[in-house]
Amino acid sequence: MLFLGIDIGSAVSKCVITDETEAIRGKGLSPGGAGTGGPQAAVAMALADAGAAAGDIAATVATGYGRNLAAAADSTMSELSCHAAGAVKLYPGVRTVIDIGGQDAKVLSITPAGKLDSFIMNDKCAAGTGRFLEEMSRVLAVPIDEMADVAGRAAHELQISSTCVVFAETEVISRMAEGAAVGDVLAGIFAAIAARVGALAKRKGVVPEVVMTGGVAKNEGMRRALERELGTPIHVDPLAQYAGALGAALFASQSGL
Amino acid sequence: MSEKIPAKQRLRDVVDSVYRAAWEAKERGEPVGWSSSKFPAEIPETLGLAVTYPENQAAGIAAKHGGQRLCEYAEGLGYSNDICGYARISLAYAAGAEADERPMPQPDFVLCCNNICNCMIKWYEAIARMHNIPLIMIDVPYNNTVDVPEARVAYVRAQFEDAIAQLEELTGRTWSNERFKEVCANANRSASAWLKACGYCSVKPSPLNGFDLFNHMADIVTARCKPETAEAFEQLAAEYEEGVAKGESTWHYDENYRIMFEGIPCWPELQALFKPLKDSGANTVAVVYAPAFGFQYTDVDDMARAYCRAPNSVCIEAGTAWRADLCKENQVDGILVHYNRSCKPWSGYMLEMERRWHDQLGVPVVGFDGDQADPRNFSEAQYQTRVQGLAELMAANKAAGGQGK
Ligand code: SF4
């Protein structure tokens, strides 16, 4: 029996298919979030990856901002519960999950028994989220996946004091106009996001082991900056971006359908 | 035989009559006042003065979706959008913006008491200056101790006397101790009936939804010294009692969970606030904002003491205990905190209170960003995610056999 978890984010849709032993059988990821063809494409990829057909899926749970738009889902769960469940599966022993998605950042406290205890999310502002990085990537003309390498070559970290996306853009442009090196600016951007997300994490209390999930977790520069900010190692699983979808698939298998 | 008028309707009529009386007074050429919600209403009532309440007006305008229009009007006058939404709405109206949602006559004097917050002082000063009218101020210092020290009681009481003298001079009316006693008796009767009605939230399942109390607050704010208010609240309490007996509730959904809603509701977004609560069967059975208006006292010193105890003027220990007791009495499973962009004094100490509740009560506490009057500060999708997360935490707690400590 197979179970499908769909995580429809603001920019990317992710899917995971698990079986009754909770093993991952397939996964799919497609650009395009709620209201686009992204979710269907991700489902098709996951099914192909699992060598399964739609009819093989016994239950589906949707999560993410677009969860209520997933017509095929039997039920929805918030991304808070799903990221917690996914992170615990990927990294048993995790006590703090930091998830940075396209438009929000959240910190989850996990009990020693692997259950979600409490959570905190960013306020309405997009600072400290994936959207902030995307904007900076555009302004500096450095593709997201190259950002960490460029920042890694920084001679020193420039201070970016604005956390507002719009203000930070102005600040970055003026730094560049002053002749700052792109790497130094990027290192400053990572530090600025880390400071903001770090403050959220400290408010909640950072208990190791700390795991990062969500799309931004793939960004090595971001992980290093957060480690420095929190003074603790942060684990990132290769499937970090799928944590929410994995959690949703696990909830689907527990729903007893 | 005529049908009995439901308490809800009677309460609405009482508030309408307050505004009507203000218009009639204006037509007769009598002075009309604007008062902050926790100014001792006993004083203008004893003098027979018509008074209306800008905070209540602002809430009414916001609930009817006029909040953004008036906030933007005030911003156009140069008021920062960081200022409380009630203040912006009120300043816009005072400056001449139309508000068919809840019109009221322009003021001839303003009554301000900063027991609710200090933003109030500048707001009322601005109105007084705009209209060139007197501002009668009662200063209630922030209570950094749990008990109200005697020196503070004397300080506040002396200001009551000063306010009375100023109003007598301004309006030519004469103070009557006899009438004051009657008014205080009415106010205490209203408060007692109001607290009794609020107390029915502790019944499980609750015969009411706490959001009802937010709606009925208009009466305790604008008309607490009137006998008809006391009667309507007594009827409301009786109706809740009847609900308990019949197993009926004004919450027409499952009561899977019982929550405390902390803060002022987002008036422009009541539907959106309500929806995920309804969907998950989370009934609001504790709100500190409503019973906070139930001022009860035995004499004038005690009245001064009562007016020193407003949600934003008590220390964090008193504020935390106030809500924690309510959560215990009303057996809540979780707490939903509104980080209200308008109300800085209220939201400011929530971070620490959240932490204390989580430790003391062992129930999940979840916050969301919003605004009581300015819809630009609320995101429905973000709110839904947080409420769903709260419901999932409460479900997991229940499955594990707990309801907190
Ligand atoms: S909402 Fe808060 S800031 Fe605004 S008047 Fe009331 S107490 Fe003051």
XYZ file of C-alpha atoms and ligand atoms in Angstrom:
670
model
C 0.000 0.000 0.000
C 1.325 3.462 -0.901
C 0.776 6.846 0.694
C 1.268 10.242 -0.854
C 2.317 13.462 0.818
C 2.098 16.701 -1.181
C 3.734 19.878 0.063
C 2.514 22.826 -1.976
C 4.684 25.772 -1.098
C 4.687 29.314 -2.386
C 7.246 28.631 -5.115
C 7.891 24.872 -5.331
C 5.750 21.734 -4.993
C 7.205 18.609 -3.423
C 5.821 15.069 -3.217
C 6.871 11.939 -1.374
C 5.403 8.440 -1.644
C 5.904 6.043 1.267
C 4.812 2.455 1.827
C 3.302 0.742 4.867
C 6.780 0.345 6.418
C 7.241 4.131 6.162
C 10.031 3.649 3.621
C 10.317 6.279 0.897
C 9.351 4.780 -2.455
C 9.335 7.839 -4.663
C 9.710 11.588 -4.702
C 9.103 14.478 -7.053
C 9.765 18.199 -7.071
C 8.540 20.797 -9.475
C 8.793 24.562 -9.617
C 5.424 26.270 -9.244
C 3.419 26.289 -6.060
C -0.251 26.879 -5.286
C -2.387 27.683 -8.310
C 0.142 26.432 -10.898
C 0.733 23.089 -12.613
C 3.566 22.458 -10.108
C 1.670 20.134 -7.773
C 0.439 17.839 -10.581
C 3.919 17.711 -12.115
C 5.466 16.811 -8.758
C 2.865 14.066 -8.200
C 3.529 12.631 -11.679
C 7.277 12.613 -10.998
C 6.843 10.890 -7.647
C 4.550 8.250 -9.144
C 7.029 7.600 -11.975
C 9.873 7.436 -9.447
C 7.932 4.868 -7.406
C 6.869 2.970 -10.522
C 3.286 3.332 -9.355
C -0.020 4.565 -10.753
C -2.430 7.020 -9.165
C -4.735 4.129 -8.287
C -2.034 2.583 -6.062
C -2.222 5.456 -3.584
C -4.297 4.513 -0.537
C -4.345 7.947 1.089
C -3.086 11.431 0.382
C -2.359 14.289 2.800
C -1.607 17.798 1.565
C 0.400 20.411 3.409
C 1.985 23.804 2.713
C 0.327 27.100 1.880
C -1.530 25.564 -1.035
C -2.799 22.593 0.972
C -6.435 23.604 0.767
C -6.243 23.739 -3.028
C -5.144 20.129 -3.433
C -8.384 18.570 -4.619
C -6.933 15.052 -4.655
C -6.010 15.113 -0.962
C -8.054 13.160 1.581
C -7.095 15.642 4.294
C -4.709 18.437 5.116
C -2.170 18.933 7.875
C -0.290 22.121 8.662
C 3.318 22.281 7.545
C 4.261 22.608 11.216
C 3.222 19.054 12.066
C 4.474 17.759 8.708
C 7.944 19.302 8.919
C 8.256 18.021 12.472
C 7.264 14.467 11.477
C 9.475 14.540 8.381
C 12.488 15.876 10.273
C 12.104 13.262 13.025
C 11.968 10.523 10.377
C 15.064 11.823 8.588
C 16.964 12.538 11.772
C 15.697 10.660 14.856
C 16.944 12.486 17.934
C 16.272 15.953 16.507
C 15.055 18.456 19.138
C 14.982 21.670 17.110
C 13.890 22.049 13.490
C 14.573 25.232 11.577
C 12.596 25.406 8.391
C 13.112 28.235 5.960
C 10.657 28.137 3.114
C 9.820 30.492 0.275
C 7.762 32.883 2.352
C 8.125 31.864 5.946
C 10.586 30.715 8.525
C 9.645 28.517 11.445
C 11.315 26.943 14.413
C 9.851 23.745 15.855
C 10.622 22.314 19.286
C 10.520 18.518 19.337
C 10.093 16.491 22.511
C 12.601 13.735 23.384
C 9.868 11.325 22.245
C 9.926 12.859 18.764
C 6.662 14.790 18.983
C 6.073 18.437 18.089
C 5.952 20.389 21.363
C 5.572 23.956 20.139
C 6.479 26.230 17.268
C 7.133 29.801 16.370
C 6.879 31.429 12.957
C 8.149 34.636 11.431
C 5.841 37.613 11.457
C 4.254 38.939 8.306
C 7.538 40.319 6.999
C 9.404 38.287 4.349
C 12.842 39.061 5.765
C 14.619 35.872 6.764
C 12.775 33.751 4.216
C 13.622 32.194 0.870
C 11.986 35.130 -0.868
C 14.641 37.412 0.575
C 17.410 35.229 -0.876
C 15.659 35.120 -4.262
C 15.488 38.887 -4.365
C 19.145 39.208 -3.464
C 20.063 36.634 -6.080
C 18.290 38.785 -8.646
C 19.867 42.042 -7.492
C 23.382 40.586 -7.453
C 22.847 38.432 -10.559
C 24.189 35.367 -8.750
C 22.049 32.210 -9.216
C 20.756 30.831 -5.906
C 22.801 27.621 -6.143
C 26.016 29.571 -6.676
C 25.473 31.952 -3.784
C 27.180 29.780 -1.173
C 30.342 29.355 -3.285
C 30.587 33.056 -3.994
C 30.033 33.896 -0.320
C 32.607 31.253 0.629
C 35.258 33.299 -1.173
C 34.419 36.443 0.820
C 37.412 38.267 2.284
C 35.205 39.704 4.992
C 31.529 39.867 5.817
C 29.849 43.178 5.068
C 27.144 44.226 7.452
C 23.689 44.433 5.892
C 21.519 46.071 8.500
C 18.144 46.146 6.755
C 15.948 43.130 7.189
C 13.208 44.558 4.953
C 13.575 43.098 1.459
C 13.025 46.453 -0.201
C 15.417 48.365 2.060
C 18.026 45.609 1.854
C 17.893 45.850 -1.921
C 18.720 49.568 -1.753
C 21.440 48.901 0.776
C 22.999 46.155 -1.346
C 22.923 48.306 -4.478
C 24.667 51.163 -2.701
C 27.308 48.798 -1.287
C 27.967 47.495 -4.791
C 28.172 51.066 -6.082
C 30.815 51.729 -3.425
C 32.834 48.913 -4.977
C 32.177 46.112 -2.485
C 32.956 42.554 -3.651
C 29.898 40.430 -4.438
C 31.121 37.666 -2.130
C 31.439 40.074 0.809
C 27.926 41.369 0.218
C 26.549 37.843 -0.042
C 28.244 36.786 3.164
C 26.575 39.797 4.792
C 23.204 38.758 3.405
C 23.526 35.253 4.837
C 24.534 36.709 8.183
C 21.552 39.082 8.159
C 19.094 36.240 7.504
C 20.831 34.039 10.067
C 20.529 36.797 12.668
C 16.830 37.131 12.027
C 16.010 33.421 11.972
C 18.467 32.899 14.828
C 16.538 35.374 16.972
C 13.359 33.400 16.320
C 15.166 30.168 17.283
C 16.618 31.678 20.443
C 13.192 32.889 21.448
C 12.030 29.298 21.265
C 15.200 27.870 22.831
C 17.766 25.979 20.747
C 18.194 22.394 21.956
C 20.541 20.137 19.940
C 20.307 18.188 17.713
C 19.350 20.952 15.307
C 18.109 20.107 11.847
C 17.358 22.433 8.969
C 14.591 21.638 6.483
C 12.972 23.433 3.561
C 14.371 24.685 0.277
C 16.837 27.124 1.825
C 18.490 24.264 3.786
C 20.240 23.231 0.570
C 22.101 26.501 0.677
C 25.429 25.749 2.290
C 26.177 29.426 2.933
C 22.941 29.813 4.830
C 23.609 26.738 6.937
C 27.117 27.908 7.859
C 25.852 31.377 8.788
C 23.139 29.893 11.009
C 25.626 27.553 12.674
C 27.806 30.552 13.496
C 24.801 32.496 14.766
C 23.547 29.692 17.019
C 26.929 28.243 17.949
C 25.807 24.694 17.270
C 26.169 22.255 14.357
C 23.141 22.035 12.074
C 22.332 18.855 10.192
C 20.933 18.981 6.700
C 19.676 15.783 5.141
C 19.875 15.430 1.342
C 16.083 15.130 1.476
C 15.689 18.263 3.631
C 13.533 19.960 1.041
C 11.142 17.003 1.110
C 10.677 16.984 4.892
C 7.177 18.510 4.763
C 6.000 16.145 2.012
C 7.525 13.188 3.851
C 5.710 14.168 7.050
C 2.465 14.465 5.077
C 2.973 10.970 3.600
C 3.583 9.592 7.102
C 0.357 11.212 8.328
C -1.435 9.700 5.333
C -0.205 6.244 6.318
C -1.297 6.829 9.938
C -4.734 8.017 8.925
C -5.747 4.366 8.667
C -7.322 4.832 5.262
C -48.479 38.053 23.923
C -45.407 39.860 22.646
C -42.223 37.850 22.114
C -39.511 38.393 24.668
C -36.673 40.446 23.201
C -33.423 38.426 23.296
C -30.616 39.867 25.446
C -28.435 40.267 22.364
C -30.976 42.645 20.830
C -31.541 44.538 24.084
C -27.799 45.034 24.456
C -27.561 46.361 20.915
C -30.465 48.737 21.573
C -28.778 50.092 24.706
C -25.629 51.009 22.754
C -27.697 52.619 20.000
C -29.492 54.655 22.636
C -26.166 55.991 23.954
C -25.300 57.358 20.525
C -28.868 58.612 20.008
C -28.783 60.438 23.341
C -25.556 62.146 22.272
C -27.146 63.376 19.034
C -30.211 64.609 20.930
C -28.050 66.431 23.474
C -26.165 68.080 20.642
C -29.426 69.214 19.067
C -30.539 70.724 22.372
C -27.279 72.650 22.426
C -25.845 70.701 25.363
C -22.168 69.808 25.477
C -21.234 66.311 24.326
C -18.076 64.506 25.449
C -15.818 61.864 23.982
C -14.427 59.496 26.567
C -11.729 56.857 26.676
C -13.174 53.436 27.489
C -11.853 53.197 31.035
C -12.368 56.753 32.147
C -14.604 56.556 35.236
C -17.937 56.769 33.422
C -19.609 57.295 36.792
C -18.498 60.951 36.709
C -20.176 62.151 33.478
C -23.168 59.907 34.184
C -23.737 61.518 37.604
C -23.637 64.933 35.971
C -26.136 63.755 33.343
C -23.717 64.445 30.490
C -24.011 62.777 27.107
C -20.799 60.956 26.294
C -19.690 58.722 23.432
C -16.679 56.418 23.161
C -14.166 56.702 20.297
C -12.737 53.219 20.904
C -16.184 51.709 20.576
C -16.881 53.817 17.509
C -13.569 52.731 15.956
C -14.286 49.056 16.626
C -17.737 49.444 15.047
C -16.322 51.191 11.981
C -13.581 48.552 11.655
C -16.053 45.671 11.952
C -18.061 47.227 9.108
C -14.906 47.422 6.978
C -14.394 51.176 7.195
C -11.139 50.852 9.136
C -8.729 51.019 6.246
C -10.493 54.026 4.726
C -10.251 56.025 7.941
C -6.736 54.849 8.766
C -5.586 56.023 5.343
C -7.389 59.324 5.853
C -5.476 59.842 9.110
C -2.213 58.877 7.423
C -3.001 61.516 4.818
C -3.196 64.039 7.657
C 0.321 63.046 8.647
C -0.349 60.473 11.374
C 2.066 57.557 11.149
C 0.635 54.145 10.320
C 2.462 52.835 13.394
C -0.104 54.579 15.590
C -2.942 52.478 17.035
C -5.700 51.879 14.471
C -8.408 53.054 16.875
C -6.526 56.323 17.308
C -6.110 56.769 13.553
C -9.808 56.077 12.901
C -10.849 58.447 15.657
C -8.458 61.217 14.589
C -9.709 60.890 11.021
C -13.317 61.173 12.194
C -12.513 64.121 14.444
C -10.869 65.796 11.465
C -14.020 65.422 9.386
C -13.838 62.035 7.649
C -17.278 60.544 7.026
C -18.180 57.336 8.858
C -21.713 56.182 8.154
C -20.799 52.920 9.892
C -21.110 54.603 13.311
C -21.575 58.372 13.195
C -21.458 60.390 16.412
C -21.555 64.098 17.169
C -18.251 65.965 17.337
C -17.058 66.642 20.894
C -17.267 69.729 23.088
C -14.869 68.243 25.635
C -12.780 65.071 25.918
C -12.323 62.782 28.924
C -9.084 60.838 28.903
C -7.763 58.218 31.302
C -4.468 56.533 30.469
C -5.155 53.378 32.512
C -5.631 51.668 29.152
C -2.498 53.052 27.476
C -0.398 56.151 27.050
C -1.063 56.501 23.339
C -4.441 57.694 24.545
C -2.967 60.906 25.939
C -1.537 62.151 22.643
C -4.611 60.997 20.749
C -6.935 62.996 23.028
C -4.609 65.968 23.115
C -4.702 66.011 19.317
C -8.521 65.973 19.315
C -8.654 68.707 21.950
C -6.323 70.839 19.871
C -8.168 70.131 16.598
C -11.465 71.295 18.095
C -10.024 73.765 20.569
C -11.911 72.118 23.452
C -10.960 71.176 27.016
C -9.231 67.883 27.800
C -9.997 66.453 31.214
C -7.284 64.026 32.133
C -7.056 61.340 34.798
C -3.532 60.008 35.054
C -3.240 56.415 36.282
C 0.406 55.385 36.595
C 1.471 51.918 35.463
C 1.215 49.461 38.380
C 4.611 47.919 38.845
C 3.338 46.097 41.932
C 0.526 43.549 42.221
C -1.380 45.630 44.799
C -2.265 49.250 44.219
C -0.354 51.327 46.800
C -2.423 53.671 48.969
C -0.559 56.749 47.777
C -1.641 55.917 44.232
C -5.257 55.458 45.339
C -5.128 58.935 46.904
C -3.526 60.370 43.755
C -6.225 58.921 41.486
C -9.045 59.839 43.845
C -7.867 63.443 44.014
C -7.993 63.529 40.235
C -11.607 62.264 40.318
C -12.421 65.309 42.459
C -10.548 67.605 40.125
C -12.306 66.169 37.068
C -15.680 66.710 38.756
C -14.827 70.333 39.555
C -13.659 70.966 35.986
C -16.796 69.430 34.507
C -19.058 71.398 36.857
C -17.411 74.604 35.766
C -17.435 73.682 32.116
C -21.048 72.536 31.884
C -22.732 74.466 34.688
C -24.060 71.225 36.172
C -24.031 70.472 39.879
C -22.645 67.331 41.437
C -25.020 65.257 43.591
C -23.613 62.656 45.965
C -27.039 61.059 46.063
C -27.086 60.589 42.311
C -23.448 59.402 42.351
C -24.420 56.608 44.761
C -27.225 55.506 42.457
C -24.922 55.566 39.424
C -22.259 53.546 41.250
C -24.882 51.024 42.308
C -25.947 50.658 38.661
C -22.337 50.294 37.526
C -21.664 47.594 40.109
C -24.859 45.802 39.186
C -23.871 45.846 35.487
C -20.359 44.642 36.323
C -21.621 41.838 38.477
C -24.124 40.644 35.845
C -21.463 40.981 33.136
C -18.958 38.930 35.124
C -21.637 36.356 35.811
C -22.371 36.077 32.064
C -18.628 35.815 31.263
C -18.354 33.111 33.933
C -20.550 30.720 31.950
C -17.551 30.102 29.703
C -16.287 27.784 32.424
C -19.127 25.324 31.818
C -18.130 22.375 29.652
C -19.378 22.430 26.936
C -19.745 26.194 27.047
C -23.199 27.695 26.416
C -21.474 30.503 24.550
C -18.630 31.383 22.235
C -16.210 33.910 23.710
C -16.493 36.030 20.580
C -20.053 36.856 21.745
C -18.489 38.609 24.701
C -16.408 40.772 22.385
C -19.635 41.921 20.756
C -21.404 42.608 24.047
C -18.432 44.579 25.323
C -19.862 47.653 23.630
C -22.365 47.855 26.487
C -19.926 47.485 29.323
C -17.778 50.176 27.681
C -20.443 52.707 26.727
C -23.315 52.134 29.135
C -22.111 50.427 32.292
C -23.778 52.991 34.583
C -27.273 52.542 33.169
C -29.891 50.300 34.795
C -31.056 49.007 31.404
C -27.550 47.666 30.791
C -27.564 45.809 34.092
C -30.981 44.351 33.238
C -29.867 43.252 29.775
C -26.736 41.595 31.205
C -28.841 39.848 33.836
C -31.018 38.527 31.038
C -27.912 37.452 29.107
C -26.675 35.491 32.126
C -30.129 33.925 32.502
C -30.099 32.913 28.841
C -26.706 31.237 29.273
C -28.033 29.460 32.346
C -30.961 28.251 30.287
C -28.509 27.136 27.570
C -26.664 25.032 30.121
C -29.901 23.424 31.279
C -31.041 22.673 27.740
C -27.585 21.698 26.476
C -27.635 24.562 23.953
C -24.890 26.964 22.971
C -24.346 30.024 20.808
C -21.342 28.047 19.456
C -23.073 25.902 16.855
C -20.106 23.637 16.122
C -18.249 20.856 17.881
C -16.374 21.836 20.981
C -13.388 19.563 20.368
C -11.063 22.061 21.992
C -11.405 24.989 24.363
C -9.086 27.913 23.787
C -8.204 31.278 25.235
C -8.121 34.073 22.664
C -5.674 36.662 23.882
C -5.991 40.240 22.733
C -8.507 42.328 20.859
C -10.076 40.573 17.841
C -9.241 41.704 14.303
C -12.598 43.425 13.843
C -12.403 43.705 10.034
C -11.607 39.992 9.772
C -14.094 38.345 12.101
C -15.181 35.830 9.461
C -11.599 34.904 8.666
C -10.752 34.636 12.360
C -13.698 32.422 12.963
C -13.378 30.027 10.045
C -10.437 27.804 11.047
C -11.680 27.804 14.658
C -15.045 26.553 13.478
C -13.444 24.016 11.132
C -11.351 22.502 13.902
C -14.043 22.786 16.570
C -12.025 25.159 18.752
C -14.390 27.178 20.908
C -13.108 30.325 22.558
C -13.926 29.986 26.249
C -11.548 32.519 27.760
C -10.919 36.153 26.874
C -9.344 38.508 29.365
C -10.428 41.626 27.491
C -14.126 41.129 28.358
C -14.097 40.528 32.127
C -11.410 43.223 32.422
C -14.221 45.744 32.094
C -16.143 44.344 35.076
C -15.171 47.048 37.583
C -16.549 46.282 41.026
C -15.919 48.414 44.097
C -17.329 49.307 47.508
C -16.479 52.997 47.911
C -14.683 55.806 46.100
C -11.196 54.662 47.140
C -12.032 51.194 45.954
C -13.325 52.682 42.708
C -9.938 54.389 42.247
C -8.300 51.015 42.895
C -10.578 49.291 40.361
C -9.719 51.822 37.655
C -6.023 51.172 38.282
C -6.509 47.576 37.157
C -6.785 47.598 33.384
C -5.085 44.910 31.263
C -2.295 47.204 30.083
C -1.705 48.936 33.387
C -0.938 45.939 35.587
C 2.509 44.376 36.006
C 3.428 41.208 34.144
C 3.026 39.016 37.243
C -0.555 40.201 37.768
C -1.313 40.029 34.036
C 0.035 36.488 33.677
C -1.801 35.255 36.761
C -5.031 36.922 35.633
C -5.035 34.942 32.384
C -3.553 31.741 33.814
C -6.351 31.589 36.412
C -8.919 32.123 33.695
C -7.369 29.300 31.633
C -7.479 26.945 34.600
C -11.032 27.826 35.632
C -12.280 27.515 32.073
C -10.220 24.388 31.315
C -8.534 25.517 28.132
C -6.577 23.195 25.864
C -4.588 25.890 24.076
C -4.007 29.616 23.730
C -4.151 31.752 20.597
C -2.357 35.077 20.934
C -3.060 38.028 18.685
C 0.100 40.068 18.124
C -1.813 43.216 17.484
C 0.131 45.727 15.408
C -2.066 48.489 16.761
C -1.737 47.763 20.419
C 1.930 47.873 21.336
C 1.442 47.907 25.105
C -0.642 44.765 24.924
C 1.448 42.855 22.406
C 4.769 43.922 23.888
C 4.627 41.744 26.946
C 3.021 38.788 25.207
C 6.334 37.110 24.329
C 7.188 36.717 27.975
C 3.626 35.837 28.984
C 3.537 33.159 26.273
C 6.646 31.595 27.749
C 5.196 31.656 31.270
C 1.872 30.140 30.200
C 3.581 27.381 28.274
C 5.625 26.492 31.380
C 2.878 27.009 33.970
C -0.107 25.594 32.145
C 1.495 23.027 29.846
C -0.843 23.897 26.983
C 0.274 24.939 23.500
C 0.473 28.684 22.892
C 0.477 29.980 19.328
C 0.709 33.570 18.108
C -0.376 35.288 14.915
C 0.090 38.783 13.530
C -2.862 41.012 12.938
C -4.517 44.263 13.776
C -7.706 45.208 15.541
C -8.715 47.807 12.966
C -6.314 47.988 10.022
C -6.856 45.025 7.664
C -3.516 45.681 5.957
C -1.754 44.034 8.878
C -3.419 40.620 8.684
C -2.708 37.628 6.442
C -5.458 35.042 6.356
C -3.241 32.227 5.007
C -0.656 32.756 7.746
C -3.394 32.808 10.365
C -4.940 29.580 9.069
C -1.622 27.756 9.213
C -1.036 28.804 12.797
C -4.546 27.843 13.941
C -4.297 24.483 12.202
C -0.928 23.969 13.895
C -2.497 24.825 17.249
C -5.376 22.399 16.648
C -2.909 19.640 15.732
C -0.914 20.250 18.915
C -4.109 20.156 20.996
C -5.180 16.946 19.222
C -1.805 15.323 19.943
C -2.046 16.391 23.605
C -5.521 14.934 23.896
C -4.443 11.705 22.233
C -1.655 11.508 24.810
C -4.311 11.896 27.499
C -3.507 15.390 28.709
C -5.129 18.780 28.967
C -2.082 20.513 30.310
C -0.975 20.811 33.888
S -5.876 49.378 21.322
Fe -4.076 49.473 22.635
S -2.909 51.196 21.826
Fe -4.970 51.404 21.015
S -6.036 52.679 22.469
Fe -6.427 50.590 23.091
S -4.875 50.137 24.572
Fe -4.202 51.952 23.482
